[in-house]
Each structure stands twice: as structure tokens, then as C-alpha cells.
PDB file of C-alpha atoms in Angstrom:
ATOM      1  CA  MET A   1     127.019 102.948  68.016  1.00 51.00           C
ATOM      2  CA  ASP A   2     128.805 106.334  68.127  1.00 58.00           C
ATOM      3  CA  ASP A   3     126.250 108.779  69.434  1.00 66.00           C
ATOM      4  CA  PRO A   4     125.807 108.367  73.282  1.00 69.00           C
ATOM      5  CA  ASP A   5     122.668 110.450  73.068  1.00 76.00           C
ATOM      6  CA  THR A   6     120.786 108.036  70.852  1.00 87.00           C
ATOM      7  CA  PRO A   7     118.318 105.923  72.911  1.00 93.00           C
ATOM      8  CA  SER A   8     119.646 102.382  73.225  1.00 94.00           C
ATOM      9  CA  VAL A   9     119.604  99.089  75.204  1.00 96.00           C
ATOM     10  CA  THR A  10     122.486  96.889  76.167  1.00 96.00           C
ATOM     11  CA  LEU A  11     122.256  93.364  75.071  1.00 97.00           C
ATOM     12  CA  ARG A  12     124.147  90.187  76.174  1.00 96.00           C
ATOM     13  CA  PHE A  13     123.425  86.682  74.782  1.00 95.00           C
ATOM     14  CA  TYR A  14     124.644  83.681  76.561  1.00 91.00           C
ATOM     15  CA  GLU A  15     126.024  80.116  75.593  1.00 88.00           C
ATOM     16  CA  GLU A  16     124.846  78.721  72.180  1.00 88.00           C
ATOM     17  CA  LEU A  17     122.701  81.648  71.407  1.00 93.00           C
ATOM     18  CA  ASN A  18     125.961  83.396  70.366  1.00 93.00           C
ATOM     19  CA  ASP A  19     125.958  80.963  67.422  1.00 93.00           C
ATOM     20  CA  PHE A  20     123.296  83.231  65.718  1.00 94.00           C
ATOM     21  CA  LEU A  21     125.385  86.468  66.081  1.00 95.00           C
ATOM     22  CA  PRO A  22     128.156  87.893  64.076  1.00 95.00           C
ATOM     23  CA  ALA A  23     131.597  87.343  65.540  1.00 95.00           C
ATOM     24  CA  HIS A  24     131.961  90.943  67.061  1.00 95.00           C
ATOM     25  CA  LYS A  25     128.865  90.614  69.180  1.00 96.00           C
ATOM     26  CA  ARG A  26     129.471  87.122  70.549  1.00 95.00           C
ATOM     27  CA  LYS A  27     130.036  86.604  74.333  1.00 93.00           C
ATOM     28  CA  ARG A  28     130.051  90.288  75.055  1.00 95.00           C
ATOM     29  CA  SER A  29     127.727  93.074  75.993  1.00 96.00           C
ATOM     30  CA  TYR A  30     126.934  95.517  73.207  1.00 96.00           C
ATOM     31  CA  ARG A  31     124.645  98.471  72.619  1.00 95.00           C
ATOM     32  CA  ARG A  32     121.649  98.592  70.174  1.00 95.00           C
ATOM     33  CA  PRO A  33     119.776 101.670  69.056  1.00 94.00           C
ATOM     34  CA  LEU A  34     116.370 101.777  70.389  1.00 93.00           C
ATOM     35  CA  PHE A  35     113.496 103.064  68.170  1.00 89.00           C
ATOM     36  CA  LEU A  36     110.010 103.706  69.659  1.00 86.00           C
ATOM     37  CA  SER A  37     109.217 101.088  72.325  1.00 89.00           C
ATOM     38  CA  PRO A  38     109.839  97.519  70.904  1.00 94.00           C
ATOM     39  CA  THR A  39     109.093  94.309  72.670  1.00 96.00           C
ATOM     40  CA  VAL A  40     112.050  92.343  73.850  1.00 96.00           C
ATOM     41  CA  LYS A  41     111.134  89.560  71.540  1.00 95.00           C
ATOM     42  CA  ASP A  42     111.276  91.937  68.594  1.00 94.00           C
ATOM     43  CA  VAL A  43     114.739  93.060  69.524  1.00 96.00           C
ATOM     44  CA  ILE A  44     115.951  89.581  70.129  1.00 96.00           C
ATOM     45  CA  GLU A  45     114.729  88.276  66.731  1.00 95.00           C
ATOM     46  CA  ALA A  46     116.085  91.515  64.968  1.00 95.00           C
ATOM     47  CA  GLU A  47     119.429  90.279  66.255  1.00 96.00           C
ATOM     48  CA  GLY A  48     118.951  87.054  64.380  1.00 94.00           C
ATOM     49  CA  VAL A  49     118.105  84.848  67.420  1.00 94.00           C
ATOM     50  CA  PRO A  50     114.841  82.840  67.097  1.00 93.00           C
ATOM     51  CA  HIS A  51     112.640  83.101  70.201  1.00 90.00           C
ATOM     52  CA  GLY A  52     112.133  79.276  70.163  1.00 86.00           C
ATOM     53  CA  GLU A  53     115.659  78.843  71.498  1.00 88.00           C
ATOM     54  CA  VAL A  54     115.239  81.372  74.296  1.00 89.00           C
ATOM     55  CA  ASP A  55     114.043  80.345  77.665  1.00 85.00           C
ATOM     56  CA  LEU A  56     114.910  83.269  80.082  1.00 90.00           C
ATOM     57  CA  ILE A  57     115.364  87.057  79.570  1.00 93.00           C
ATOM     58  CA  LEU A  58     116.399  89.215  82.402  1.00 93.00           C
ATOM     59  CA  VAL A  59     115.903  93.028  81.893  1.00 95.00           C
ATOM     60  CA  ASN A  60     117.766  95.084  84.543  1.00 94.00           C
ATOM     61  CA  GLY A  61     118.084  91.912  86.492  1.00 90.00           C
ATOM     62  CA  ALA A  62     114.355  90.973  86.556  1.00 91.00           C
ATOM     63  CA  SER A  63     112.847  88.200  84.440  1.00 92.00           C
ATOM     64  CA  VAL A  64     110.428  89.284  81.838  1.00 93.00           C
ATOM     65  CA  ALA A  65     108.119  87.869  79.181  1.00 92.00           C
ATOM     66  CA  PHE A  66     108.593  88.199  75.380  1.00 93.00           C
ATOM     67  CA  GLY A  67     105.910  91.054  75.360  1.00 93.00           C
ATOM     68  CA  HIS A  68     107.933  93.293  77.830  1.00 95.00           C
ATOM     69  CA  ARG A  69     108.540  96.624  76.238  1.00 96.00           C
ATOM     70  CA  LEU A  70     112.144  97.993  76.252  1.00 96.00           C
ATOM     71  CA  ARG A  71     113.139 101.495  77.300  1.00 95.00           C
ATOM     72  CA  ASP A  72     116.263 103.617  76.875  1.00 95.00           C
ATOM     73  CA  GLY A  73     119.138 102.270  79.100  1.00 94.00           C
ATOM     74  CA  ASP A  74     117.732  98.856  79.755  1.00 96.00           C
ATOM     75  CA  ARG A  75     120.186  96.059  80.021  1.00 96.00           C
ATOM     76  CA  VAL A  76     118.905  92.840  78.567  1.00 96.00           C
ATOM     77  CA  ALA A  77     120.446  89.337  79.224  1.00 94.00           C
ATOM     78  CA  VAL A  78     119.187  86.423  77.028  1.00 94.00           C
ATOM     79  CA  TYR A  79     119.619  82.732  77.971  1.00 91.00           C
ATOM     80  CA  PRO A  80     118.938  79.537  76.045  1.00 87.00           C
ATOM     81  CA  MET A  81     116.555  76.751  76.800  1.00 70.00           C
ATOM     82  CA  PHE A  82     117.166  75.092  80.165  1.00 58.00           C
ATOM     83  CA  GLU A  83     115.761  71.607  79.370  1.00 45.00           C
ATOM     84  CA  ALA A  84     117.988  69.994  81.955  1.00 41.00           C
ATOM     85  CA  LEU A  85     117.831  72.697  84.667  1.00 41.00           C
ATOM     86  CA  ASP A  86     114.876  73.720  86.734  1.00 44.00           C
ATOM     87  CA  ILE A  87     114.447  77.583  86.721  1.00 43.00           C
ATOM     88  CA  SER A  88     110.968  77.517  88.072  1.00 49.00           C
ATOM     89  CA  PRO A  89     111.560  80.455  90.482  1.00 53.00           C
ATOM     90  CA  LEU A  90     112.162  82.701  87.443  1.00 55.00           C
ATOM     91  CA  LEU A  91     109.710  83.475  84.588  1.00 56.00           C
ATOM     92  CA  ARG A  92     110.003  80.739  82.069  1.00 53.00           C
ATOM     93  CA  LEU A  93     109.116  81.792  78.420  1.00 60.00           C
ATOM     94  CA  ARG A  94     107.289  78.476  77.893  1.00 57.00           C
ATOM     95  CA  PRO A  95     104.896  76.572  80.124  1.00 54.00           C
ATOM     96  CA  ARG A  96     107.308  73.840  80.982  1.00 51.00           C
ATOM     97  CA  PRO A  97     110.518  71.978  79.807  1.00 49.00           C
ATOM     98  CA  LEU A  98     109.844  68.800  77.861  1.00 54.00           C
ATOM     99  CA  ARG A  99     111.077  66.393  80.326  1.00 58.00           C
ATOM    100  CA  VAL A 100     109.852  63.506  77.867  1.00 71.00           C
ATOM    101  CA  PRO A 101     111.258  64.818  74.653  1.00 86.00           C
ATOM    102  CA  ARG A 102     109.305  64.235  71.427  1.00 93.00           C
ATOM    103  CA  PHE A 103     110.693  65.700  68.137  1.00 97.00           C
ATOM    104  CA  ILE A 104     109.363  66.841  64.827  1.00 97.00           C
ATOM    105  CA  LEU A 105     111.938  67.383  61.969  1.00 97.00           C
ATOM    106  CA  ASP A 106     111.948  69.568  58.894  1.00 95.00           C
ATOM    107  CA  VAL A 107     112.084  67.925  55.456  1.00 94.00           C
ATOM    108  CA  HIS A 108     115.882  68.198  55.177  1.00 93.00           C
ATOM    109  CA  LEU A 109     116.645  65.923  58.290  1.00 97.00           C
ATOM    110  CA  GLY A 110     115.521  62.441  57.134  1.00 96.00           C
ATOM    111  CA  LYS A 111     118.839  60.848  58.064  1.00 95.00           C
ATOM    112  CA  LEU A 112     118.720  62.373  61.505  1.00 97.00           C
ATOM    113  CA  ALA A 113     115.077  61.211  61.898  1.00 97.00           C
ATOM    114  CA  ARG A 114     116.110  57.585  61.295  1.00 95.00           C
ATOM    115  CA  ARG A 115     118.976  57.772  63.742  1.00 94.00           C
ATOM    116  CA  LEU A 116     116.808  59.318  66.580  1.00 96.00           C
ATOM    117  CA  ARG A 117     114.247  56.640  66.075  1.00 96.00           C
ATOM    118  CA  MET A 118     116.977  53.902  66.321  1.00 92.00           C
ATOM    119  CA  LEU A 119     117.875  55.553  69.694  1.00 93.00           C
ATOM    120  CA  GLY A 120     114.210  55.080  70.841  1.00 94.00           C
ATOM    121  CA  PHE A 121     113.092  58.774  70.557  1.00 96.00           C
ATOM    122  CA  ASP A 122     109.523  59.570  69.360  1.00 97.00           C
ATOM    123  CA  THR A 123     110.458  61.396  65.983  1.00 98.00           C
ATOM    124  CA  LEU A 124     107.879  62.642  63.339  1.00 97.00           C
ATOM    125  CA  TYR A 125     109.288  63.202  59.951  1.00 97.00           C
ATOM    126  CA  ARG A 126     107.913  63.386  56.411  1.00 95.00           C
ATOM    127  CA  ASN A 127     109.637  64.692  53.351  1.00 93.00           C
ATOM    128  CA  ASP A 128     106.545  66.721  52.447  1.00 94.00           C
ATOM    129  CA  PHE A 129     105.912  68.520  55.687  1.00 94.00           C
ATOM    130  CA  GLY A 130     105.312  72.277  55.244  1.00 94.00           C
ATOM    131  CA  ASP A 131     106.580  74.767  57.715  1.00 94.00           C
ATOM    132  CA  HIS A 132     103.036  75.633  59.023  1.00 94.00           C
ATOM    133  CA  GLU A 133     102.162  71.923  59.446  1.00 96.00           C
ATOM    134  CA  ILE A 134     105.337  71.447  61.369  1.00 96.00           C
ATOM    135  CA  VAL A 135     104.523  74.387  63.709  1.00 94.00           C
ATOM    136  CA  GLU A 136     100.895  73.282  64.162  1.00 95.00           C
ATOM    137  CA  ILE A 137     101.870  69.704  64.965  1.00 96.00           C
ATOM    138  CA  ALA A 138     104.601  70.749  67.377  1.00 93.00           C
ATOM    139  CA  ALA A 139     102.149  72.999  69.209  1.00 90.00           C
ATOM    140  CA  ARG A 140      99.433  70.402  69.358  1.00 92.00           C
ATOM    141  CA  GLU A 141     101.587  67.431  70.360  1.00 93.00           C
ATOM    142  CA  HIS A 142     104.150  69.336  72.538  1.00 88.00           C
ATOM    143  CA  ARG A 143     107.098  68.462  70.207  1.00 93.00           C
ATOM    144  CA  ILE A 144     110.386  70.044  69.886  1.00 92.00           C
ATOM    145  CA  ILE A 145     111.167  71.346  66.381  1.00 95.00           C
ATOM    146  CA  LEU A 146     114.616  70.252  65.049  1.00 96.00           C
ATOM    147  CA  THR A 147     115.625  72.313  61.950  1.00 96.00           C
ATOM    148  CA  ARG A 148     118.436  73.860  59.954  1.00 94.00           C
ATOM    149  CA  ASP A 149     116.042  76.742  58.962  1.00 94.00           C
ATOM    150  CA  ILE A 150     116.345  79.640  61.424  1.00 92.00           C
ATOM    151  CA  GLY A 151     113.291  81.213  59.980  1.00 92.00           C
ATOM    152  CA  LEU A 152     111.074  78.328  60.970  1.00 93.00           C
ATOM    153  CA  LEU A 153     111.935  78.886  64.755  1.00 91.00           C
ATOM    154  CA  LYS A 154     110.840  82.559  64.474  1.00 89.00           C
ATOM    155  CA  HIS A 155     107.244  81.608  63.884  1.00 90.00           C
ATOM    156  CA  GLY A 156     105.201  83.006  66.614  1.00 85.00           C
ATOM    157  CA  ALA A 157     103.515  79.834  67.733  1.00 86.00           C
ATOM    158  CA  VAL A 158     106.843  77.901  68.260  1.00 88.00           C
ATOM    159  CA  THR A 159     107.593  77.215  71.938  1.00 84.00           C
ATOM    160  CA  HIS A 160     110.346  74.526  71.734  1.00 86.00           C
ATOM    161  CA  GLY A 161     112.862  74.453  68.923  1.00 90.00           C
ATOM    162  CA  TYR A 162     116.484  73.962  68.246  1.00 92.00           C
ATOM    163  CA  TRP A 163     118.608  75.010  65.219  1.00 94.00           C
ATOM    164  CA  LEU A 164     121.148  72.239  64.333  1.00 95.00           C
ATOM    165  CA  ARG A 165     124.529  73.641  63.913  1.00 93.00           C
ATOM    166  CA  SER A 166     126.101  70.758  62.000  1.00 94.00           C
ATOM    167  CA  THR A 167     125.081  69.611  58.491  1.00 94.00           C
ATOM    168  CA  ARG A 168     126.153  65.974  59.172  1.00 93.00           C
ATOM    169  CA  ALA A 169     123.609  63.592  60.322  1.00 92.00           C
ATOM    170  CA  ALA A 170     126.039  61.557  62.710  1.00 89.00           C
ATOM    171  CA  ARG A 171     127.258  64.753  64.245  1.00 92.00           C
ATOM    172  CA  GLN A 172     123.556  66.112  64.555  1.00 95.00           C
ATOM    173  CA  VAL A 173     122.739  63.059  66.597  1.00 94.00           C
ATOM    174  CA  GLU A 174     125.528  63.912  69.168  1.00 91.00           C
ATOM    175  CA  GLU A 175     124.392  67.374  69.110  1.00 92.00           C
ATOM    176  CA  VAL A 176     120.783  66.594  69.945  1.00 93.00           C
ATOM    177  CA  LEU A 177     121.854  64.170  72.781  1.00 90.00           C
ATOM    178  CA  GLU A 178     124.023  66.777  74.304  1.00 87.00           C
ATOM    179  CA  ARG A 179     121.640  69.715  73.975  1.00 85.00           C
ATOM    180  CA  PHE A 180     118.782  68.034  75.534  1.00 85.00           C
ATOM    181  CA  ASP A 181     120.751  65.838  78.008  1.00 80.00           C
ATOM    182  CA  LEU A 182     119.257  62.623  76.534  1.00 86.00           C
ATOM    183  CA  HIS A 183     121.973  60.059  77.094  1.00 85.00           C
ATOM    184  CA  ARG A 184     120.082  58.466  79.973  1.00 83.00           C
ATOM    185  CA  LEU A 185     116.770  58.304  77.997  1.00 86.00           C
ATOM    186  CA  VAL A 186     118.164  56.260  75.070  1.00 89.00           C
ATOM    187  CA  ASP A 187     116.217  52.951  74.410  1.00 90.00           C
ATOM    188  CA  PRO A 188     117.891  51.432  71.467  1.00 90.00           C
ATOM    189  CA  PHE A 189     115.830  49.839  68.671  1.00 90.00           C
ATOM    190  CA  ALA A 190     112.516  50.654  70.487  1.00 92.00           C
ATOM    191  CA  ARG A 191     111.071  52.479  67.512  1.00 94.00           C
ATOM    192  CA  CYS A 192     110.666  51.803  63.722  1.00 96.00           C
ATOM    193  CA  THR A 193     113.183  53.643  61.819  1.00 93.00           C
ATOM    194  CA  VAL A 194     110.671  53.745  58.788  1.00 95.00           C
ATOM    195  CA  CYS A 195     107.533  55.036  60.452  1.00 96.00           C
ATOM    196  CA  ASN A 196     108.319  55.769  64.197  1.00 97.00           C
ATOM    197  CA  GLY A 197     105.941  53.141  65.503  1.00 96.00           C
ATOM    198  CA  GLU A 198     106.934  51.102  68.574  1.00 95.00           C
ATOM    199  CA  VAL A 199     108.650  47.888  68.015  1.00 94.00           C
ATOM    200  CA  ARG A 200     108.035  44.684  70.127  1.00 93.00           C
ATOM    201  CA  GLY A 201     109.229  41.135  70.153  1.00 91.00           C
ATOM    202  CA  VAL A 202     107.161  38.764  68.016  1.00 92.00           C
ATOM    203  CA  GLU A 203     106.983  34.963  67.638  1.00 92.00           C
ATOM    204  CA  LYS A 204     108.763  33.693  64.551  1.00 90.00           C
ATOM    205  CA  ASP A 205     105.926  31.601  63.387  1.00 89.00           C
ATOM    206  CA  THR A 206     103.640  34.627  63.157  1.00 91.00           C
ATOM    207  CA  ILE A 207     105.914  36.553  60.692  1.00 89.00           C
ATOM    208  CA  LEU A 208     107.388  33.629  58.607  1.00 90.00           C
ATOM    209  CA  HIS A 209     105.442  34.957  55.545  1.00 86.00           C
ATOM    210  CA  HIS A 210     107.460  38.145  55.670  1.00 86.00           C
ATOM    211  CA  LEU A 211     110.858  36.404  55.611  1.00 88.00           C
ATOM    212  CA  HIS A 212     113.169  35.205  52.945  1.00 88.00           C
ATOM    213  CA  PRO A 213     113.935  31.446  53.377  1.00 89.00           C
ATOM    214  CA  GLY A 214     117.680  32.111  54.247  1.00 88.00           C
ATOM    215  CA  THR A 215     116.662  34.661  56.960  1.00 86.00           C
ATOM    216  CA  ALA A 216     114.068  32.158  58.419  1.00 88.00           C
ATOM    217  CA  ARG A 217     116.658  29.424  58.576  1.00 88.00           C
ATOM    218  CA  THR A 218     119.414  31.553  60.107  1.00 89.00           C
ATOM    219  CA  PHE A 219     117.680  33.671  62.812  1.00 89.00           C
ATOM    220  CA  ASP A 220     115.065  32.834  65.516  1.00 89.00           C
ATOM    221  CA  VAL A 221     114.589  36.241  67.349  1.00 89.00           C
ATOM    222  CA  PHE A 222     112.458  38.807  65.624  1.00 91.00           C
ATOM    223  CA  TYR A 223     110.862  42.043  66.254  1.00 92.00           C
ATOM    224  CA  GLN A 224     107.972  43.812  64.594  1.00 93.00           C
ATOM    225  CA  CYS A 225     106.614  47.404  64.285  1.00 95.00           C
ATOM    226  CA  ASN A 226     103.188  47.712  65.821  1.00 94.00           C
ATOM    227  CA  ASP A 227     102.181  50.367  63.090  1.00 94.00           C
ATOM    228  CA  CYS A 228     103.626  49.534  59.736  1.00 94.00           C
ATOM    229  CA  GLY A 229     104.398  45.765  60.332  1.00 92.00           C
ATOM    230  CA  LYS A 230     108.057  45.946  59.466  1.00 92.00           C
ATOM    231  CA  VAL A 231     110.099  42.973  60.736  1.00 92.00           C
ATOM    232  CA  TYR A 232     113.568  43.497  62.273  1.00 90.00           C
ATOM    233  CA  TRP A 233     116.264  40.880  63.386  1.00 88.00           C
ATOM    234  CA  GLU A 234     119.923  41.006  64.376  1.00 85.00           C
ATOM    235  CA  GLY A 235     121.337  40.645  61.026  1.00 76.00           C
ATOM    236  CA  ALA A 236     124.369  41.831  59.090  1.00 69.00           C
ATOM    237  CA  HIS A 237     123.853  45.554  59.807  1.00 75.00           C
ATOM    238  CA  TYR A 238     123.200  44.910  63.664  1.00 75.00           C
ATOM    239  CA  ASP A 239     126.961  45.107  64.679  1.00 73.00           C
ATOM    240  CA  ASP A 240     127.387  48.322  62.648  1.00 77.00           C
ATOM    241  CA  MET A 241     124.304  49.880  64.285  1.00 78.00           C
ATOM    242  CA  CYS A 242     125.561  48.911  67.762  1.00 79.00           C
ATOM    243  CA  ALA A 243     128.883  50.447  66.963  1.00 78.00           C
ATOM    244  CA  SER A 244     127.240  53.774  65.944  1.00 78.00           C
ATOM    245  CA  LEU A 245     125.177  53.742  69.164  1.00 78.00           C
ATOM    246  CA  SER A 246     128.457  53.368  71.159  1.00 78.00           C
ATOM    247  CA  ARG A 247     130.117  56.333  69.412  1.00 77.00           C
ATOM    248  CA  TRP A 248     126.992  58.545  70.008  1.00 77.00           C
ATOM    249  CA  LEU A 249     126.775  57.568  73.670  1.00 75.00           C
ATOM    250  CA  GLU A 250     130.353  57.745  74.536  1.00 71.00           C
ATOM    251  CA  ALA A 251     130.741  61.358  75.700  1.00 49.00           C
ATOM    252  CA  PRO A 252     129.033  64.774  75.542  1.00 49.00           C
ATOM    253  CA  VAL A 253     129.798  66.966  72.522  1.00 42.00           C
ATOM    254  CA  LYS A 254     132.662  69.360  72.914  1.00 39.00           C
ATOM    255  CA  GLY A 255     132.715  71.063  69.555  1.00 39.00           C
ATOM    256  CA  GLU A 256     132.486  70.599  65.803  1.00 38.00           C
TER     257      GLU A 256
END
């Protein structure tokens, strides 16, 4: 901005919020022209950052809500969600962090949904969910929206959401585990990968009618989904699934 007499605010976005900015605005303070008296939420989203990923805003060093109106000369610092850090002395922009994370995914994330369920996380997914339906369910059931659609996270009713940076499902799993500090909460194979229901151990005799004769002869330990009735056992794919679990849980994500 060339004219120093033009009303403006100084913005600075922190950590992964920089992913939404063009390169010349990342990890630095910069001036933005100010017209009328916009809310800080309006300015943040005009910069391309969805409010669902923001958890703390400081204006001139004081924490403010999304509805705070900006004035010429204000300095605005914007921070991402602090799911793993208690910032209760400051003004959070949502009622509370989701200490027991529950997710809802958009229609493009079916592979990620199956993997998160395999890790034991409550994960809603349907390939016919509409955006408004996702937002309504997330608000009603206190779920975190995971999406590749930045526009979805700009919906006014969204409180908890995350834009996945990667397009690869395996990498997305690592990204979610790191972003929400979930490694210690993993409970492998506790949920049905098909319907998200809880899986429990079951007596072999009660599910024989579901099994092929070869499976019944070879295996003795079985599990069943409480909701859809799908039966699981430690078959040929079990070792591959365990290997995937080990890779995802080895270390925090350091980059793409």
C-alpha cells in the first residue's frame, strides 16, 4: 500500500494460518487498507483465512471477539486453533476446545474417513452430505469439520474446522493426528470402517452364519460392529493395517 494517509490496519497471521495467504504476506506483518469500519472477522476472511481455523485474535495486544470493529492504525494478530493448549485466560473465539475430538468429513474424504475410523475416532461421512447438512450436524453434535473446501469453513455457523493441506489420504491421517495432538487417543480397530459404529468382541458361534467355511475353519477370534453387524477378524489384511498404524503413529508431521 503506497499512500500512508489511507486508513489501514496492520495484520499478522501465525503458524498454519499462513497456508491461506499468498507468499508475500506469509509470516510477516503487512498493511491492509481500511474502508468504513469492518469487523475483524470480515477482514480475516477477506484475506482468505476461514474463521473456523482461528481461535485467538489480538487487536493492539488485547483479545477480541469476531464482531470487534477495526479502526485506523489497529494492529491485528491472528492465531490458529489451540486444541492442545489451554488459553482460557484469554478470549477464546469458541466455547471450548474439543478435548474428545469427533469429526465430520466432506464428500471428497471417504478414504480419510475409513482410516480415522480404523484409528478409533468417531468420524461421520456420507458421499451425499451437502455443505449445509455438514455445518448443521457439526454444530449440533460438536464435531470438527475436516475438508478440502476452504469456502465450507467460512460458513457463519462453523466453530471448529480444519482445511486439509494434503490431497493424499495417508498423509492426511498424519496431518490430522499432528494438528489435533491425537496420538495418545488412538484406539485401533475400535470402530467400524464402514459405518462408524463401535466394534466389540463376539463369540464365534453367534456369527457363524456370516462366515465363509474357510474363514470359520481358520480363525477363532472375531469382532462385530454394534450398528451394521459387519464381522471382523485378523485376516490377510491385518498385518498391512498394523503396518499403516505404525507409520502414522511413529512421529509428528514435519512437512509435506
